[in-house]
Short mmCIF file of C-alpha atoms in Angstrom, two decimals:
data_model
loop_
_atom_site.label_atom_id
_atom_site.label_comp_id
_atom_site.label_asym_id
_atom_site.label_seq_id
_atom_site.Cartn_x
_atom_site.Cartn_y
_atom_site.Cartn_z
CA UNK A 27 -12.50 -4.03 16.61
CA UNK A 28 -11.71 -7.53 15.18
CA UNK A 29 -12.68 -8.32 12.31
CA UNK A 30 -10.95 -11.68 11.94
CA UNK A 31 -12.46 -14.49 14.29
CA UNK A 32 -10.71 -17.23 16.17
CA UNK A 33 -12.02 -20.51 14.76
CA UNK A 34 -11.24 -24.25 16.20
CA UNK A 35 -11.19 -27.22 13.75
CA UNK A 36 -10.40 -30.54 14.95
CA UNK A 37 -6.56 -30.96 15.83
CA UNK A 38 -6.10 -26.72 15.97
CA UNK A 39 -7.71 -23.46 15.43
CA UNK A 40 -7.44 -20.65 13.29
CA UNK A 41 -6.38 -17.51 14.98
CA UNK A 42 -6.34 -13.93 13.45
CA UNK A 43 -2.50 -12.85 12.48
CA UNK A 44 -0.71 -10.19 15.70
CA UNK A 45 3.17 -9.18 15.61
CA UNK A 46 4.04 -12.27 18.42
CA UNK A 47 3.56 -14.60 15.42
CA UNK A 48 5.93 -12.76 13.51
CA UNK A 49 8.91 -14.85 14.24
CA UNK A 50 6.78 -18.21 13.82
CA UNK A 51 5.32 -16.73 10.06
CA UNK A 52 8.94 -15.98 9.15
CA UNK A 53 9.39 -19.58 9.48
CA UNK A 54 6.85 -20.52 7.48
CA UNK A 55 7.54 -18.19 4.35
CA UNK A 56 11.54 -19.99 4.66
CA UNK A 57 9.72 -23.04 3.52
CA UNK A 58 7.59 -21.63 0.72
CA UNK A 59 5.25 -23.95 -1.27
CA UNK A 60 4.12 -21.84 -4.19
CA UNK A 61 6.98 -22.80 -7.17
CA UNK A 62 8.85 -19.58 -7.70
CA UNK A 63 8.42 -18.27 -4.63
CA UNK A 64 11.91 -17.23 -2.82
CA UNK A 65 12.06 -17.79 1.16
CA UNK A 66 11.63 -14.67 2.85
CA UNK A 67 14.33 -12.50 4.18
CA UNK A 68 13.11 -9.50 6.11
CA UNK A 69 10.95 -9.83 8.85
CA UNK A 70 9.93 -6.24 8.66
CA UNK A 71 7.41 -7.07 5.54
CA UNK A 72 5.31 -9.58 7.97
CA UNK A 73 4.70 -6.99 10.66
CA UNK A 74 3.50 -4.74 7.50
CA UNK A 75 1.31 -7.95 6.25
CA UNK A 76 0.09 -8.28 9.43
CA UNK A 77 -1.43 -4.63 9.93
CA UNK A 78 -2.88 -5.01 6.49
CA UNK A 79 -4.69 -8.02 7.51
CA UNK A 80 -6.72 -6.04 9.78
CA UNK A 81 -7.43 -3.19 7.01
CA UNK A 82 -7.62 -6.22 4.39
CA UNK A 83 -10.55 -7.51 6.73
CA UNK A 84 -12.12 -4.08 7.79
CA UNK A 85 -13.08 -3.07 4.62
CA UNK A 86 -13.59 -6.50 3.23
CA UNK A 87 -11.13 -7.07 0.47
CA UNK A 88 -9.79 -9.96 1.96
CA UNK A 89 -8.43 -12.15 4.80
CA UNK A 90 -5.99 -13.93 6.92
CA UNK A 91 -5.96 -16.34 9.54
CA UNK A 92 -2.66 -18.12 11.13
CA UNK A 93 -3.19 -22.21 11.34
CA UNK A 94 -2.07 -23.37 15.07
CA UNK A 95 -1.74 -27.37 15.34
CA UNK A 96 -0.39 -28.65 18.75
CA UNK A 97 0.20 -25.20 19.68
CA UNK A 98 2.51 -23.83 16.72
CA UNK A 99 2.22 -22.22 13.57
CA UNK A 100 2.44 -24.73 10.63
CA UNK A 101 0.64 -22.44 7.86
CA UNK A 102 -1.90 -19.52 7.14
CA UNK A 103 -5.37 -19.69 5.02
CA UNK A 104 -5.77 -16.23 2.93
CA UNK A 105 -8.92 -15.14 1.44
CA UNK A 106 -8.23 -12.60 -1.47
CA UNK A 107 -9.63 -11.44 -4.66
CA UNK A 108 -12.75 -10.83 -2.45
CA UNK A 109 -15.79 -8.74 -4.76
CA UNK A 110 -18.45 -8.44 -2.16
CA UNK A 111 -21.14 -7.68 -5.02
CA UNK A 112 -20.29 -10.66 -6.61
CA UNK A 113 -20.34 -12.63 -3.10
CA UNK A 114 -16.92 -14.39 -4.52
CA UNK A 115 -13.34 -14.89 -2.69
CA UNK A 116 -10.34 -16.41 -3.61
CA UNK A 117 -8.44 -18.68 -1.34
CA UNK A 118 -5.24 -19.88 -0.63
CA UNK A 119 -3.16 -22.29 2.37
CA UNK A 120 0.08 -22.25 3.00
CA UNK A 121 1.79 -24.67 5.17
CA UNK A 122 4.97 -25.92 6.85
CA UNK A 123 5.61 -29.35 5.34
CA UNK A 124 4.64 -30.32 8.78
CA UNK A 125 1.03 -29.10 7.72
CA UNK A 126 -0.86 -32.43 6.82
CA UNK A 127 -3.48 -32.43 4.08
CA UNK A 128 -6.10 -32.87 6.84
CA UNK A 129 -5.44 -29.73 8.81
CA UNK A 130 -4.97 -27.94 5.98
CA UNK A 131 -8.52 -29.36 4.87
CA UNK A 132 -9.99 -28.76 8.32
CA UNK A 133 -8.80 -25.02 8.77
CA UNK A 134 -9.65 -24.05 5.56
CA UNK A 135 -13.03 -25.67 5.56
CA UNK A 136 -13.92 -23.44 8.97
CA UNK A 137 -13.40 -20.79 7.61
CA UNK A 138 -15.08 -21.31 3.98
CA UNK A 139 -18.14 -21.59 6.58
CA UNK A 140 -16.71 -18.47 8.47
CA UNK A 141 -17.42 -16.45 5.34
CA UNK A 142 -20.72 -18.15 4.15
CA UNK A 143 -22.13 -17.70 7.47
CA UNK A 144 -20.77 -14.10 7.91
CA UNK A 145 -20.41 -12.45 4.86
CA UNK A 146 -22.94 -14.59 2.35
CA UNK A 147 -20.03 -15.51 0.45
CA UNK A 148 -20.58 -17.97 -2.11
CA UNK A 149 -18.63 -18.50 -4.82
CA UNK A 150 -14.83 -19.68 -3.87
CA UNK A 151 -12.02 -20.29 -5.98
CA UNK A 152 -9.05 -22.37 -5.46
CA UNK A 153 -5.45 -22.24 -7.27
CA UNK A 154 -3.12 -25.08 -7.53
CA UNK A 155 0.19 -24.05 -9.10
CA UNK A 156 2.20 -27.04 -10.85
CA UNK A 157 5.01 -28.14 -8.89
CA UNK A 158 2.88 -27.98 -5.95
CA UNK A 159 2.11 -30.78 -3.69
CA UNK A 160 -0.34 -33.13 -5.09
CA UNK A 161 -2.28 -34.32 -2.69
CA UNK A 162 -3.16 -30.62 -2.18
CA UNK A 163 -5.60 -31.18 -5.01
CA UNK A 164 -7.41 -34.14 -3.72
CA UNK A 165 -7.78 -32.28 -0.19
CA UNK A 166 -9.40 -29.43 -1.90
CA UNK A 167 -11.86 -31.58 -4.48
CA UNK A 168 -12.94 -33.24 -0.79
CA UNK A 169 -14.13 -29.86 0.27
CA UNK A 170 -16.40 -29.34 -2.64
CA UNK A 171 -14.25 -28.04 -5.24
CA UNK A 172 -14.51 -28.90 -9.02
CA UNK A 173 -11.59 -28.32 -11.70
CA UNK A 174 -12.54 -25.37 -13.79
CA UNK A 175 -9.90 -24.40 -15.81
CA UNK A 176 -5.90 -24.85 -16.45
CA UNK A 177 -4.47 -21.20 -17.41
CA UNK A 178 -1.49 -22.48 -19.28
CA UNK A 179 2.04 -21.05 -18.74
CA UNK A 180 0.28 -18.25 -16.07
CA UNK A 181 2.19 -18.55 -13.11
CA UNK A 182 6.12 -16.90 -13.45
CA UNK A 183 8.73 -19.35 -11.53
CA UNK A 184 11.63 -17.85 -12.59
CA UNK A 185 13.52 -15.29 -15.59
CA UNK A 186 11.79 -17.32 -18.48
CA UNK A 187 10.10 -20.07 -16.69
CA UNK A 188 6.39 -20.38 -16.30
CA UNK A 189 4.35 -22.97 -14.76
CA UNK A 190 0.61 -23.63 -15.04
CA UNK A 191 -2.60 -22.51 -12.68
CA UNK A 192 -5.37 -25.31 -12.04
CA UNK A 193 -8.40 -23.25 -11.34
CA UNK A 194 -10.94 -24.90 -9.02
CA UNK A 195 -14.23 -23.73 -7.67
CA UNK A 196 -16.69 -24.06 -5.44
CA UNK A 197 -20.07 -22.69 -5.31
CA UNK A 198 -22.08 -22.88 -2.23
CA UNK A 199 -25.89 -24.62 -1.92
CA UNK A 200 -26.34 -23.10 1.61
CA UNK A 201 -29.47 -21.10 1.75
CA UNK A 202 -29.25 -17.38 1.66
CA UNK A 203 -30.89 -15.26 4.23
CA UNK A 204 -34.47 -14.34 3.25
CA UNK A 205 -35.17 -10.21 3.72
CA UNK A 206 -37.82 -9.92 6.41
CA UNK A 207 -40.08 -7.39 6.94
CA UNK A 208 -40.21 -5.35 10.16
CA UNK A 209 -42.59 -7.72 12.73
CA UNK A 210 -42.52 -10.65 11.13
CA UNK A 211 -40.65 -12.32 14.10
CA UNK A 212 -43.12 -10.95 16.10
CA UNK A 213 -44.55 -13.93 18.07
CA UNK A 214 -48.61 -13.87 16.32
CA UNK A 215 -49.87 -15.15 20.11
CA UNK A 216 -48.69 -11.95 22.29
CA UNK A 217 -51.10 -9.72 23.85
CA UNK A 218 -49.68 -6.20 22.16
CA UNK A 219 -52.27 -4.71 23.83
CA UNK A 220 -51.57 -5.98 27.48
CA UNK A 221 -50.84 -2.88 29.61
CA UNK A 222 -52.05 -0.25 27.48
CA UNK A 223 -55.46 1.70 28.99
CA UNK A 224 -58.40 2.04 26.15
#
């Protein structure tokens, strides 16, 4: 069964993650974004990150979805941290440097409206790690999100080397479903008792 949807944005799509991207993701993680973070060098943990999308997804405790622009890989949008009774999900993007701001905007803004729609997520959160790209921030703020906190000295970069986490959230205004009672999409103006003999 899939669990994690194909999705087109304007200028790509967001695709679910399968082992013939495994070559293209171990490109990506040689160019990692996240300060700290050491390029990858065995391509046997993606095919193992790539079956635990699917269970990741299946029992909702998160998600992944590969970013295609013009055809190729240039990053991935995770949902993690996910606490269905609290309808809230972290996210996170990570991109080639060929990845601009606005298709890393665009794919993670489809599937923000993936999960609202889907799951009745509503509360998202957003970390920025110092040392990061900048503009990332402003990209994110033009999705919705608001600066909520700074956890100081949270994020480890190295033996004794920290850097700090800007927390950002959003919180959805889209209506949530209303329960509905067993025949109240009946249509009111149908005959129910066409065909039936008295």
């Amino acid at each position: 069964m899939k669990f994690t949807p194909e999705i087109s944005f304007e200028g790509g799509r967001v695709k679910p993650l399968h082992y013939d991207d495994i070559d293209a993701l171990y490109e990506l993680y040689q160019h990692p974004e996240i300060p700290g973070q050491r390029p990858l060098d065995n391509k046997e943990h993606l095919t193992r990150m790539v079956d635990y999308s699917v269970q990741m997804a299946a029992t909702q405790r998160g998600m992944m979805w590969a970013i295609e622009v013009g055809g190729e890989i240039q990053g991935m949008v995770s949902g993690f941290d996910w606490q269905p009774s609290h309808l809230r999900i972290m996210m996170r993007v990570d991109g080639l440097p060929s990845l601009s701001d606005e298709h890393r905007a665009a794919a993670l803004s489809v599937c923000i409206e993936f999960l609202q729609s889907k799951y009745h997520v509503r509360n998202f959160g957003y970390q920025w790690i110092e040392g990061q790209k900048p503009s990332i921030t402003a990209a994110v703020q033009a999705l919705g999100f608001q600066p909520a906190a700074v956890l100081r000295q949270a994020w480890r970069t190295g033996d004794s080397t920290f850097a700090d986490v800007h927390q950002y959230h959003y919180v959805s205004d889209k209506a949530k479903p209303v329960p509905k009672r067993l025949g109240d999409d009946d249509n009111p103006g149908q005959n129910l008792d066409a065909g039936v003999k008295h």
